[in-house]
mmCIF file of C-alpha atoms and ligand atoms in Angstrom:
data_model
loop_
_atom_site.group_PDB
_atom_site.id
_atom_site.type_symbol
_atom_site.label_atom_id
_atom_site.label_comp_id
_atom_site.label_asym_id
_atom_site.label_seq_id
_atom_site.Cartn_x
_atom_site.Cartn_y
_atom_site.Cartn_z
ATOM 1 C CA MET A 1 -22.053 -7.764 -0.781
ATOM 2 C CA ALA A 2 -20.131 -9.567 -3.477
ATOM 3 C CA SER A 3 -16.793 -11.014 -4.438
ATOM 4 C CA VAL A 4 -14.720 -9.417 -7.201
ATOM 5 C CA SER A 5 -12.508 -11.424 -9.496
ATOM 6 C CA LEU A 6 -10.055 -10.268 -12.139
ATOM 7 C CA GLU A 7 -8.686 -12.770 -14.608
ATOM 8 C CA GLY A 8 -5.925 -11.563 -16.924
ATOM 9 C CA VAL A 9 -7.338 -8.040 -16.884
ATOM 10 C CA ARG A 10 -5.360 -5.717 -19.109
ATOM 11 C CA LYS A 11 -5.627 -2.072 -20.092
ATOM 12 C CA ILE A 12 -4.047 -0.699 -23.222
ATOM 13 C CA TYR A 13 -4.167 3.052 -23.787
ATOM 14 C CA ALA A 14 -3.722 4.336 -27.306
ATOM 15 C CA SER A 15 -2.944 7.982 -27.779
ATOM 16 C CA GLY A 16 -1.318 9.791 -30.702
ATOM 17 C CA GLY A 17 -0.510 6.553 -32.522
ATOM 18 C CA ARG A 18 1.345 5.150 -29.495
ATOM 19 C CA THR A 19 0.009 2.372 -27.347
ATOM 20 C CA GLN A 20 0.890 1.739 -23.727
ATOM 21 C CA ILE A 21 -0.020 -1.221 -21.557
ATOM 22 C CA ALA A 22 -1.036 0.542 -18.346
ATOM 23 C CA VAL A 23 -2.192 -2.649 -16.608
ATOM 24 C CA HIS A 24 -0.704 -6.057 -17.440
ATOM 25 C CA ASP A 25 -2.912 -9.114 -17.080
ATOM 26 C CA VAL A 26 -3.931 -8.744 -13.457
ATOM 27 C CA ASP A 27 -5.241 -11.827 -11.664
ATOM 28 C CA LEU A 28 -6.914 -11.098 -8.350
ATOM 29 C CA ASP A 29 -9.702 -12.593 -6.249
ATOM 30 C CA VAL A 30 -11.283 -10.354 -3.647
ATOM 31 C CA ALA A 31 -13.505 -12.364 -1.307
ATOM 32 C CA ASP A 32 -16.958 -11.231 -0.233
ATOM 33 C CA GLY A 33 -16.450 -8.880 2.722
ATOM 34 C CA GLU A 34 -12.718 -8.502 2.261
ATOM 35 C CA LEU A 35 -10.802 -5.193 2.299
ATOM 36 C CA VAL A 36 -8.044 -5.371 -0.299
ATOM 37 C CA VAL A 37 -5.608 -2.500 -0.791
ATOM 38 C CA LEU A 38 -3.859 -1.789 -4.108
ATOM 39 C CA VAL A 39 -0.602 0.008 -3.382
ATOM 40 C CA GLY A 40 2.306 1.186 -5.493
ATOM 41 C CA PRO A 41 4.038 4.340 -6.686
ATOM 42 C CA SER A 42 2.280 6.948 -8.787
ATOM 43 C CA GLY A 43 1.614 5.755 -12.336
ATOM 44 C CA CYS A 44 1.749 2.010 -11.552
ATOM 45 C CA GLY A 45 -1.822 1.418 -12.717
ATOM 46 C CA LYS A 46 -3.835 1.465 -9.481
ATOM 47 C CA SER A 47 -6.515 3.929 -10.585
ATOM 48 C CA THR A 48 -6.798 2.336 -14.000
ATOM 49 C CA THR A 49 -7.421 -1.057 -12.363
ATOM 50 C CA LEU A 50 -10.021 0.419 -10.027
ATOM 51 C CA ARG A 51 -11.731 2.327 -12.830
ATOM 52 C CA MET A 52 -12.004 -0.859 -14.892
ATOM 53 C CA ILE A 53 -13.728 -2.521 -11.927
ATOM 54 C CA ALA A 54 -16.063 0.460 -11.608
ATOM 55 C CA GLY A 55 -16.837 0.439 -15.319
ATOM 56 C CA LEU A 56 -15.331 3.902 -15.885
ATOM 57 C CA GLU A 57 -12.692 2.444 -18.239
ATOM 58 C CA THR A 58 -13.164 -0.309 -20.774
ATOM 59 C CA ILE A 59 -11.258 -3.554 -20.240
ATOM 60 C CA SER A 60 -8.867 -4.258 -23.142
ATOM 61 C CA SER A 61 -8.689 -7.987 -22.421
ATOM 62 C CA GLY A 62 -9.361 -10.445 -19.623
ATOM 63 C CA ARG A 63 -12.457 -11.063 -17.542
ATOM 64 C CA LEU A 64 -13.972 -9.161 -14.627
ATOM 65 C CA ARG A 65 -16.548 -10.819 -12.385
ATOM 66 C CA ILE A 66 -18.602 -9.220 -9.646
ATOM 67 C CA GLY A 67 -20.556 -11.678 -7.511
ATOM 68 C CA GLY A 68 -19.596 -14.404 -9.970
ATOM 69 C CA ARG A 69 -21.139 -12.635 -12.983
ATOM 70 C CA VAL A 70 -18.938 -11.469 -15.861
ATOM 71 C CA VAL A 71 -19.493 -7.703 -16.096
ATOM 72 C CA ASN A 72 -16.987 -6.608 -18.772
ATOM 73 C CA ASP A 73 -19.823 -5.207 -20.869
ATOM 74 C CA VAL A 74 -22.119 -4.096 -18.063
ATOM 75 C CA PRO A 75 -22.284 -0.280 -17.810
ATOM 76 C CA ALA A 76 -21.006 1.405 -14.639
ATOM 77 C CA LYS A 77 -24.416 2.331 -13.299
ATOM 78 C CA GLU A 78 -25.610 -1.262 -13.465
ATOM 79 C CA ARG A 79 -22.614 -2.728 -11.615
ATOM 80 C CA ASP A 80 -23.940 -1.757 -8.179
ATOM 81 C CA ILE A 81 -20.645 -0.263 -7.101
ATOM 82 C CA ALA A 82 -19.924 2.975 -5.214
ATOM 83 C CA MET A 83 -16.652 4.818 -5.632
ATOM 84 C CA VAL A 84 -15.058 7.444 -3.387
ATOM 85 C CA PHE A 85 -12.512 9.723 -5.027
ATOM 86 C CA GLN A 86 -9.622 11.787 -3.724
ATOM 87 C CA ASN A 87 -11.271 15.065 -4.781
ATOM 88 C CA TYR A 88 -14.636 14.090 -3.160
ATOM 89 C CA ALA A 89 -16.569 15.192 -6.279
ATOM 90 C CA LEU A 90 -19.463 16.644 -4.257
ATOM 91 C CA TYR A 91 -22.079 18.827 -5.951
ATOM 92 C CA PRO A 92 -21.194 22.311 -4.689
ATOM 93 C CA HIS A 93 -24.704 23.802 -4.940
ATOM 94 C CA MET A 94 -26.362 20.962 -2.998
ATOM 95 C CA THR A 95 -26.579 20.467 0.746
ATOM 96 C CA VAL A 96 -24.935 17.476 2.370
ATOM 97 C CA TYR A 97 -28.338 15.847 2.642
ATOM 98 C CA ASP A 98 -29.056 16.314 -1.059
ATOM 99 C CA ASN A 99 -25.562 15.195 -2.042
ATOM 100 C CA MET A 100 -26.129 11.970 -0.153
ATOM 101 C CA ALA A 101 -29.698 11.526 -1.395
ATOM 102 C CA PHE A 102 -29.030 12.328 -5.045
ATOM 103 C CA ALA A 103 -28.172 8.876 -6.415
ATOM 104 C CA LEU A 104 -31.151 7.313 -4.648
ATOM 105 C CA SER A 105 -33.545 9.990 -5.977
ATOM 106 C CA LEU A 106 -32.312 9.316 -9.503
ATOM 107 C CA ARG A 107 -33.177 5.662 -9.025
ATOM 108 C CA GLY A 108 -36.664 6.585 -7.853
ATOM 109 C CA THR A 109 -36.192 5.312 -4.307
ATOM 110 C CA PRO A 110 -39.166 6.369 -2.113
ATOM 111 C CA LYS A 111 -38.553 9.542 -0.057
ATOM 112 C CA THR A 112 -39.023 7.842 3.331
ATOM 113 C CA GLU A 113 -36.491 5.165 2.395
ATOM 114 C CA ILE A 114 -34.019 7.826 1.209
ATOM 115 C CA ASP A 115 -34.460 9.753 4.432
ATOM 116 C CA ALA A 116 -33.836 6.671 6.557
ATOM 117 C CA ARG A 117 -30.720 5.741 4.629
ATOM 118 C CA VAL A 118 -29.248 9.242 4.667
ATOM 119 C CA ARG A 119 -29.802 9.528 8.415
ATOM 120 C CA GLU A 120 -28.369 6.077 9.058
ATOM 121 C CA ALA A 121 -25.206 6.861 7.060
ATOM 122 C CA ALA A 122 -24.901 10.288 8.694
ATOM 123 C CA ALA A 123 -25.079 8.651 12.121
ATOM 124 C CA LEU A 124 -22.418 6.079 11.186
ATOM 125 C CA LEU A 125 -20.104 8.884 10.076
ATOM 126 C CA ASP A 126 -21.028 11.323 12.832
ATOM 127 C CA ILE A 127 -22.097 14.049 10.395
ATOM 128 C CA GLU A 128 -25.756 14.392 11.437
ATOM 129 C CA GLY A 129 -25.086 18.028 12.374
ATOM 130 C CA LEU A 130 -23.863 18.881 8.865
ATOM 131 C CA LEU A 131 -26.816 17.761 6.757
ATOM 132 C CA ASP A 132 -27.945 21.310 5.908
ATOM 133 C CA ARG A 133 -24.508 22.637 4.967
ATOM 134 C CA LYS A 134 -23.072 23.140 1.503
ATOM 135 C CA PRO A 135 -19.664 21.616 0.677
ATOM 136 C CA ARG A 136 -17.896 25.008 0.803
ATOM 137 C CA GLN A 137 -19.039 25.444 4.431
ATOM 138 C CA MET A 138 -17.091 22.380 5.557
ATOM 139 C CA SER A 139 -13.495 21.342 6.224
ATOM 140 C CA GLY A 140 -11.708 18.838 3.999
ATOM 141 C CA GLY A 141 -12.210 16.102 6.573
ATOM 142 C CA GLN A 142 -15.950 16.772 6.752
ATOM 143 C CA ARG A 143 -16.252 16.775 2.961
ATOM 144 C CA GLN A 144 -14.430 13.477 2.851
ATOM 145 C CA ARG A 145 -16.965 11.978 5.259
ATOM 146 C CA VAL A 146 -19.817 13.223 3.121
ATOM 147 C CA ALA A 147 -18.191 11.596 0.094
ATOM 148 C CA VAL A 148 -18.025 8.314 2.031
ATOM 149 C CA GLY A 149 -21.617 8.853 3.217
ATOM 150 C CA ARG A 150 -22.779 9.280 -0.348
ATOM 151 C CA ALA A 151 -21.297 5.858 -1.126
ATOM 152 C CA LEU A 152 -22.793 4.282 2.020
ATOM 153 C CA VAL A 153 -26.421 5.283 1.305
ATOM 154 C CA ARG A 154 -26.338 3.337 -1.915
ATOM 155 C CA LYS A 155 -25.638 0.062 -0.061
ATOM 156 C CA PRO A 156 -23.592 -1.152 -3.012
ATOM 157 C CA GLN A 157 -22.215 -4.646 -3.653
ATOM 158 C CA VAL A 158 -18.664 -3.264 -3.586
ATOM 159 C CA PHE A 159 -17.004 -0.074 -2.335
ATOM 160 C CA LEU A 160 -14.080 1.344 -4.302
ATOM 161 C CA PHE A 161 -11.800 4.017 -2.820
ATOM 162 C CA ASP A 162 -9.211 5.901 -4.877
ATOM 163 C CA GLU A 163 -6.732 7.667 -2.552
ATOM 164 C CA PRO A 164 -9.605 9.085 -0.486
ATOM 165 C CA LEU A 165 -7.351 10.504 2.244
ATOM 166 C CA SER A 166 -4.647 12.169 0.151
ATOM 167 C CA ASN A 167 -6.062 15.676 0.582
ATOM 168 C CA LEU A 168 -6.211 15.475 4.374
ATOM 169 C CA ASP A 169 -3.519 16.497 6.839
ATOM 170 C CA ALA A 170 -1.530 13.794 8.612
ATOM 171 C CA ALA A 171 -3.569 13.598 11.826
ATOM 172 C CA LEU A 172 -6.895 13.564 10.006
ATOM 173 C CA ARG A 173 -5.587 10.893 7.641
ATOM 174 C CA VAL A 174 -4.854 8.576 10.539
ATOM 175 C CA GLN A 175 -8.263 9.232 12.122
ATOM 176 C CA THR A 176 -10.214 8.785 8.889
ATOM 177 C CA ARG A 177 -8.239 5.632 8.089
ATOM 178 C CA ARG A 178 -9.394 4.165 11.386
ATOM 179 C CA GLU A 179 -12.986 5.118 10.599
ATOM 180 C CA ILE A 180 -12.848 3.377 7.242
ATOM 181 C CA ALA A 181 -11.502 0.266 8.980
ATOM 182 C CA ARG A 182 -14.364 0.475 11.486
ATOM 183 C CA LEU A 183 -16.948 0.892 8.720
ATOM 184 C CA HIS A 184 -15.502 -2.124 6.980
ATOM 185 C CA ARG A 185 -15.932 -4.205 10.126
ATOM 186 C CA GLN A 186 -19.427 -2.917 10.888
ATOM 187 C CA LEU A 187 -20.763 -3.335 7.364
ATOM 188 C CA GLY A 188 -18.855 -6.497 6.471
ATOM 189 C CA ALA A 189 -18.483 -4.798 3.104
ATOM 190 C CA THR A 190 -16.310 -5.767 0.154
ATOM 191 C CA MET A 191 -13.861 -2.898 -0.323
ATOM 192 C CA ILE A 192 -11.029 -2.226 -2.747
ATOM 193 C CA TYR A 193 -8.879 0.654 -1.618
ATOM 194 C CA VAL A 194 -6.150 2.370 -3.652
ATOM 195 C CA THR A 195 -3.261 4.293 -2.102
ATOM 196 C CA HIS A 196 0.375 5.126 -2.832
ATOM 197 C CA ASP A 197 1.063 5.144 0.914
ATOM 198 C CA GLN A 198 2.477 1.870 2.207
ATOM 199 C CA VAL A 199 1.641 2.733 5.826
ATOM 200 C CA GLU A 200 -2.003 3.229 4.879
ATOM 201 C CA ALA A 201 -1.909 -0.070 3.006
ATOM 202 C CA MET A 202 -0.301 -1.966 5.892
ATOM 203 C CA THR A 203 -2.712 -0.643 8.512
ATOM 204 C CA LEU A 204 -5.908 -1.010 6.498
ATOM 205 C CA GLY A 205 -5.703 -4.072 4.288
ATOM 206 C CA ASP A 206 -6.781 -7.632 5.035
ATOM 207 C CA ARG A 207 -4.575 -8.272 2.023
ATOM 208 C CA ILE A 208 -2.396 -5.981 -0.038
ATOM 209 C CA VAL A 209 -1.702 -6.015 -3.765
ATOM 210 C CA VAL A 210 1.650 -4.383 -4.508
ATOM 211 C CA MET A 211 1.819 -2.994 -8.044
ATOM 212 C CA HIS A 212 4.745 -1.651 -10.038
ATOM 213 C CA GLU A 213 4.797 -0.530 -13.666
ATOM 214 C CA GLY A 214 1.368 -1.993 -14.368
ATOM 215 C CA ARG A 215 2.169 -5.416 -12.942
ATOM 216 C CA VAL A 216 1.141 -7.112 -9.725
ATOM 217 C CA GLN A 217 4.307 -7.837 -7.747
ATOM 218 C CA GLN A 218 2.838 -9.701 -4.783
ATOM 219 C CA VAL A 219 -0.534 -10.293 -3.133
ATOM 220 C CA ASP A 220 -0.391 -11.117 0.550
ATOM 221 C CA THR A 221 -1.244 -10.139 4.111
ATOM 222 C CA PRO A 222 0.596 -7.098 5.490
ATOM 223 C CA MET A 223 2.907 -9.126 7.723
ATOM 224 C CA ALA A 224 3.695 -11.682 5.034
ATOM 225 C CA LEU A 225 4.739 -8.858 2.680
ATOM 226 C CA TYR A 226 7.006 -7.471 5.359
ATOM 227 C CA GLU A 227 8.487 -10.792 6.406
ATOM 228 C CA ARG A 228 8.742 -12.485 3.031
ATOM 229 C CA PRO A 229 8.839 -9.967 0.197
ATOM 230 C CA ALA A 230 8.777 -11.809 -3.133
ATOM 231 C CA ASN A 231 11.208 -9.456 -4.820
ATOM 232 C CA ARG A 232 13.418 -6.458 -4.429
ATOM 233 C CA PHE A 233 10.692 -4.007 -5.359
ATOM 234 C CA VAL A 234 8.285 -5.194 -2.656
ATOM 235 C CA ALA A 235 11.142 -5.395 -0.152
ATOM 236 C CA GLY A 236 12.068 -1.770 -0.785
ATOM 237 C CA PHE A 237 8.498 -0.488 -0.952
ATOM 238 C CA ILE A 238 7.062 -2.044 2.213
ATOM 239 C CA GLY A 239 8.596 -0.845 5.475
ATOM 240 C CA SER A 240 9.755 2.550 6.688
ATOM 241 C CA PRO A 241 12.546 3.542 6.686
ATOM 242 C CA ALA A 242 13.109 1.445 3.587
ATOM 243 C CA MET A 243 15.188 -1.724 3.564
ATOM 244 C CA ASN A 244 18.945 -1.364 2.931
ATOM 245 C CA PHE A 245 20.318 -3.158 -0.125
ATOM 246 C CA PHE A 246 23.931 -4.240 -0.502
ATOM 247 C CA PRO A 247 25.311 -5.821 -3.651
ATOM 248 C CA GLY A 248 27.866 -8.505 -2.916
ATOM 249 C CA GLU A 249 28.417 -12.229 -3.038
ATOM 250 C CA LEU A 250 27.754 -15.410 -1.156
ATOM 251 C CA THR A 251 30.725 -17.552 -0.258
ATOM 252 C CA ARG A 252 31.099 -20.583 1.939
ATOM 253 C CA ALA A 253 31.704 -19.680 5.569
ATOM 254 C CA ASP A 254 34.842 -21.800 5.453
ATOM 255 C CA GLY A 255 36.390 -23.783 2.658
ATOM 256 C CA ASN A 256 34.010 -26.738 2.868
ATOM 257 C CA GLY A 257 31.351 -25.697 5.425
ATOM 258 C CA SER A 258 27.649 -26.048 4.829
ATOM 259 C CA THR A 259 26.761 -22.475 5.798
ATOM 260 C CA ALA A 260 27.299 -19.366 3.732
ATOM 261 C CA ARG A 261 28.384 -15.866 4.424
ATOM 262 C CA PHE A 262 27.768 -12.620 2.631
ATOM 263 C CA ARG A 263 30.593 -10.363 1.529
ATOM 264 C CA ALA A 264 29.565 -6.820 0.555
ATOM 265 C CA ALA A 265 31.002 -5.478 -2.706
ATOM 266 C CA GLY A 266 34.328 -3.760 -2.084
ATOM 267 C CA GLY A 267 34.769 -5.769 1.104
ATOM 268 C CA ALA A 268 32.956 -3.243 3.318
ATOM 269 C CA PHE A 269 31.824 -6.061 5.624
ATOM 270 C CA THR A 270 31.166 -9.773 5.773
ATOM 271 C CA LEU A 271 28.232 -11.375 7.572
ATOM 272 C CA PRO A 272 27.661 -14.955 8.580
ATOM 273 C CA LEU A 273 24.210 -16.030 7.393
ATOM 274 C CA ALA A 274 21.883 -18.182 9.486
ATOM 275 C CA PRO A 275 21.485 -21.647 7.953
ATOM 276 C CA ASP A 276 17.861 -20.920 7.000
ATOM 277 C CA VAL A 277 18.709 -17.799 4.966
ATOM 278 C CA SER A 278 21.897 -19.164 3.469
ATOM 279 C CA VAL A 279 22.199 -20.679 0.046
ATOM 280 C CA PRO A 280 25.605 -22.279 -0.032
ATOM 281 C CA PRO A 281 27.052 -21.950 -3.503
ATOM 282 C CA ALA A 282 28.170 -25.113 -5.251
ATOM 283 C CA ASP A 283 31.558 -23.691 -5.973
ATOM 284 C CA GLY A 284 33.121 -20.281 -5.578
ATOM 285 C CA ALA A 285 31.113 -17.115 -5.062
ATOM 286 C CA ARG A 286 27.613 -16.304 -6.184
ATOM 287 C CA PRO A 287 26.522 -12.692 -6.721
ATOM 288 C CA VAL A 288 23.504 -11.635 -4.628
ATOM 289 C CA LEU A 289 21.770 -8.561 -3.351
ATOM 290 C CA LEU A 290 21.436 -8.527 0.429
ATOM 291 C CA GLY A 291 18.390 -6.805 1.898
ATOM 292 C CA MET A 292 18.678 -5.650 5.494
ATOM 293 C CA ARG A 293 15.845 -3.962 7.422
ATOM 294 C CA PRO A 294 16.958 -0.840 9.320
ATOM 295 C CA GLU A 295 15.345 -2.282 12.458
ATOM 296 C CA CYS A 296 17.593 -5.329 12.481
ATOM 297 C CA LEU A 297 20.674 -3.179 13.130
ATOM 298 C CA ARG A 298 21.818 -2.352 16.642
ATOM 299 C CA LEU A 299 24.477 -0.003 17.907
ATOM 300 C CA ALA A 300 27.357 -1.951 19.465
ATOM 301 C CA THR A 301 30.440 -0.791 21.300
ATOM 302 C CA ASN A 302 33.512 -0.266 19.142
ATOM 303 C CA ASP A 303 35.402 -3.065 20.895
ATOM 304 C CA ASP A 304 32.583 -5.574 20.216
ATOM 305 C CA ALA A 305 34.270 -8.014 17.837
ATOM 306 C CA SER A 306 30.935 -9.723 17.090
ATOM 307 C CA ALA A 307 29.474 -6.560 15.513
ATOM 308 C CA PRO A 308 30.201 -7.139 11.825
ATOM 309 C CA ILE A 309 29.655 -3.646 10.411
ATOM 310 C CA ARG A 310 31.823 -0.582 10.896
ATOM 311 C CA ALA A 311 30.344 2.601 9.489
ATOM 312 C CA ARG A 312 30.905 6.329 9.491
ATOM 313 C CA LEU A 313 27.900 8.143 10.929
ATOM 314 C CA ASP A 314 26.542 10.879 8.636
ATOM 315 C CA ALA A 315 23.491 11.954 10.605
ATOM 316 C CA ALA A 316 21.277 10.903 13.474
ATOM 317 C CA GLU A 317 17.572 11.740 13.769
ATOM 318 C CA PRO A 318 16.208 11.265 17.294
ATOM 319 C CA MET A 319 12.435 10.662 17.053
ATOM 320 C CA GLY A 320 11.875 10.195 20.770
ATOM 321 C CA ASN A 321 10.763 6.571 20.693
ATOM 322 C CA GLU A 322 13.589 5.596 18.342
ATOM 323 C CA THR A 323 16.573 7.073 16.547
ATOM 324 C CA ILE A 324 17.302 6.804 12.826
ATOM 325 C CA LEU A 325 20.982 6.667 11.884
ATOM 326 C CA TYR A 326 22.311 7.410 8.405
ATOM 327 C CA ALA A 327 25.784 6.053 7.870
ATOM 328 C CA ARG A 328 28.219 4.849 5.263
ATOM 329 C CA THR A 329 30.100 1.573 5.224
ATOM 330 C CA GLY A 330 32.666 1.267 2.429
ATOM 331 C CA ASP A 331 30.853 2.520 -0.675
ATOM 332 C CA HIS A 332 27.398 1.710 0.699
ATOM 333 C CA ASP A 333 24.770 3.905 2.337
ATOM 334 C CA LEU A 334 23.058 2.423 5.334
ATOM 335 C CA THR A 335 20.044 3.330 7.467
ATOM 336 C CA ALA A 336 19.601 1.954 10.980
ATOM 337 C CA ARG A 337 16.634 2.238 13.303
ATOM 338 C CA ILE A 338 17.831 1.928 16.847
ATOM 339 C CA ALA A 339 16.555 2.317 20.391
ATOM 340 C CA PRO A 340 16.648 5.865 21.758
ATOM 341 C CA GLY A 341 19.634 6.820 23.860
ATOM 342 C CA VAL A 342 23.022 8.399 23.568
ATOM 343 C CA VAL A 343 23.980 8.813 19.913
ATOM 344 C CA PRO A 344 27.565 9.128 18.710
ATOM 345 C CA ARG A 345 28.587 12.362 17.034
ATOM 346 C CA PRO A 346 28.177 12.589 13.249
ATOM 347 C CA GLY A 347 31.512 11.879 11.598
ATOM 348 C CA SER A 348 32.465 9.285 14.175
ATOM 349 C CA GLU A 349 32.904 5.593 13.544
ATOM 350 C CA VAL A 350 30.184 3.263 14.833
ATOM 351 C CA ALA A 351 29.956 -0.510 15.193
ATOM 352 C CA LEU A 352 26.680 -2.168 14.232
ATOM 353 C CA ALA A 353 25.414 -5.598 15.174
ATOM 354 C CA VAL A 354 22.958 -7.362 12.868
ATOM 355 C CA ASP A 355 19.964 -9.536 13.719
ATOM 356 C CA SER A 356 19.959 -12.116 10.959
ATOM 357 C CA ALA A 357 16.147 -12.475 11.117
ATOM 358 C CA GLY A 358 15.887 -9.193 9.217
ATOM 359 C CA LEU A 359 18.038 -10.336 6.288
ATOM 360 C CA HIS A 360 16.774 -11.168 2.809
ATOM 361 C CA LEU A 361 18.562 -12.295 -0.343
ATOM 362 C CA PHE A 362 17.627 -11.315 -3.893
ATOM 363 C CA ASP A 363 18.874 -12.221 -7.316
ATOM 364 C CA PRO A 364 20.808 -9.152 -8.520
ATOM 365 C CA ALA A 365 19.623 -9.579 -12.118
ATOM 366 C CA SER A 366 15.936 -10.437 -11.745
ATOM 367 C CA GLY A 367 15.339 -9.024 -8.263
ATOM 368 C CA ALA A 368 13.510 -12.225 -7.266
ATOM 369 C CA ARG A 369 13.791 -13.532 -3.741
ATOM 370 C CA VAL A 370 16.455 -16.207 -3.295
ATOM 371 C CA GLY A 371 16.037 -19.094 -0.878
ATOM 372 C CA ALA A 372 13.856 -19.151 2.236
HETATM 373 P P1 LIG B 401 -1.827 5.319 -10.542
HETATM 374 O O1 LIG B 401 -3.269 5.472 -10.181
HETATM 375 O O2 LIG B 401 -1.186 4.099 -10.002
HETATM 376 O O3 LIG B 401 -1.024 6.544 -10.212
HETATM 377 P P2 LIG B 401 -2.841 5.275 -13.268
HETATM 378 O O4 LIG B 401 -3.664 4.048 -13.275
HETATM 379 O O5 LIG B 401 -3.549 6.563 -13.152
HETATM 380 O O6 LIG B 401 -1.724 5.165 -12.145
HETATM 381 O O7 LIG B 401 -1.969 5.324 -14.587
HETATM 382 C C1 LIG B 401 -1.240 4.206 -15.064
HETATM 383 C C2 LIG B 401 -0.581 4.572 -16.375
HETATM 384 O O8 LIG B 401 -1.562 4.775 -17.374
HETATM 385 C C3 LIG B 401 0.227 5.846 -16.326
HETATM 386 O O9 LIG B 401 1.383 5.664 -17.090
HETATM 387 C C4 LIG B 401 -0.690 6.866 -16.922
HETATM 388 O O10 LIG B 401 0.038 7.903 -17.535
HETATM 389 C C5 LIG B 401 -1.445 6.055 -17.944
HETATM 390 N N1 LIG B 401 -2.808 6.594 -18.166
HETATM 391 C C6 LIG B 401 -3.766 6.749 -17.217
HETATM 392 N N2 LIG B 401 -4.897 7.234 -17.754
HETATM 393 C C7 LIG B 401 -4.662 7.393 -19.091
HETATM 394 C C8 LIG B 401 -5.447 7.856 -20.210
HETATM 395 N N3 LIG B 401 -6.729 8.232 -20.048
HETATM 396 N N4 LIG B 401 -4.854 7.861 -21.437
HETATM 397 C C9 LIG B 401 -3.577 7.456 -21.590
HETATM 398 N N5 LIG B 401 -2.797 7.010 -20.590
HETATM 399 C C10 LIG B 401 -3.315 6.982 -19.350
HETATM 400 MG MG1 LIG B 402 -4.223 7.069 -9.202
#
């Protein structure tokens, strides 16, 4: 296994006289044996980054190292990397066995060695019973395993996955995700995994790279991304339902106090801020964007004076283990994730209490995190 390191790696596409920077100067160090997930919305440059690592795209500038060696000019087949794609890319006329054996045969690996490796990978993936089938005789989930098996037999330095679960149904996605995590543990393999699905990223990654418009937004552990998003984009992308954002301003809690409070635009509500999230302005008000996780809201009784938010309930979605409320306070939409129980009727007025641990402040212009 090997480490992977990107230093200012950039991809410029030129088509029809126009150029586009698809990936901006990415810096990233993936340790030997680490599973790093690249996540972001469609078109943010995830596949392009992965394909540059694989050697399927040229690198416009910057340096790529695998196992410490600069490989910018090393062809794909000499990088000792195996990639698993969303569409599996199996050879339709070959059996599972031959699909898995193919790359090794090309390399001239002895037949007994090939056989041992194919059977070992098949056992790991629980597909020993499928070795004689053709791809069309299998379900999507089985084909996906074969695609992973084909990567496993090569015992590569690095595994790359590009949205490998996107074609599977929800239940199978969860199961296969767990299997990939197990394989990662068993093999101690270096893996770089691309997905647009933040839940997949959160549950799978040792570390996550959040990308947006070709730029890395933040690289961190799943919990650190959730608890301390570096900017508004990461804050809104990680977590489900997504964080609420309220434009407004910070003012001093009282004329000369040392704590601040937040006043939502239009005066929909004001919130005292805990000293550790507050940034008392030097003088007057300071515009900010308040981020509030849906799970830090709680339904209060209407006579509870300590519940700072009054909202009109638009809809309630009982999920069994929790209930999602959609409401409106002043001009602002709001989502709350509350404990299951009796839910007020849509159209009625609700009072909401706020746990200040779920609050985040961002600069309204740059989107950068403000304060602690
Ligand atoms: P993601 O995998 O995150 O959805 P991609 O890496 O595929 O995104 O694409 C990033 C950007 O690069 C997109 O704007 C896409 O249109 C552009 N792009 C990708 N491949 C090519 C190509 N071969 N030629 C020109 N532009 C491309
Ligand atoms: Mg892609």
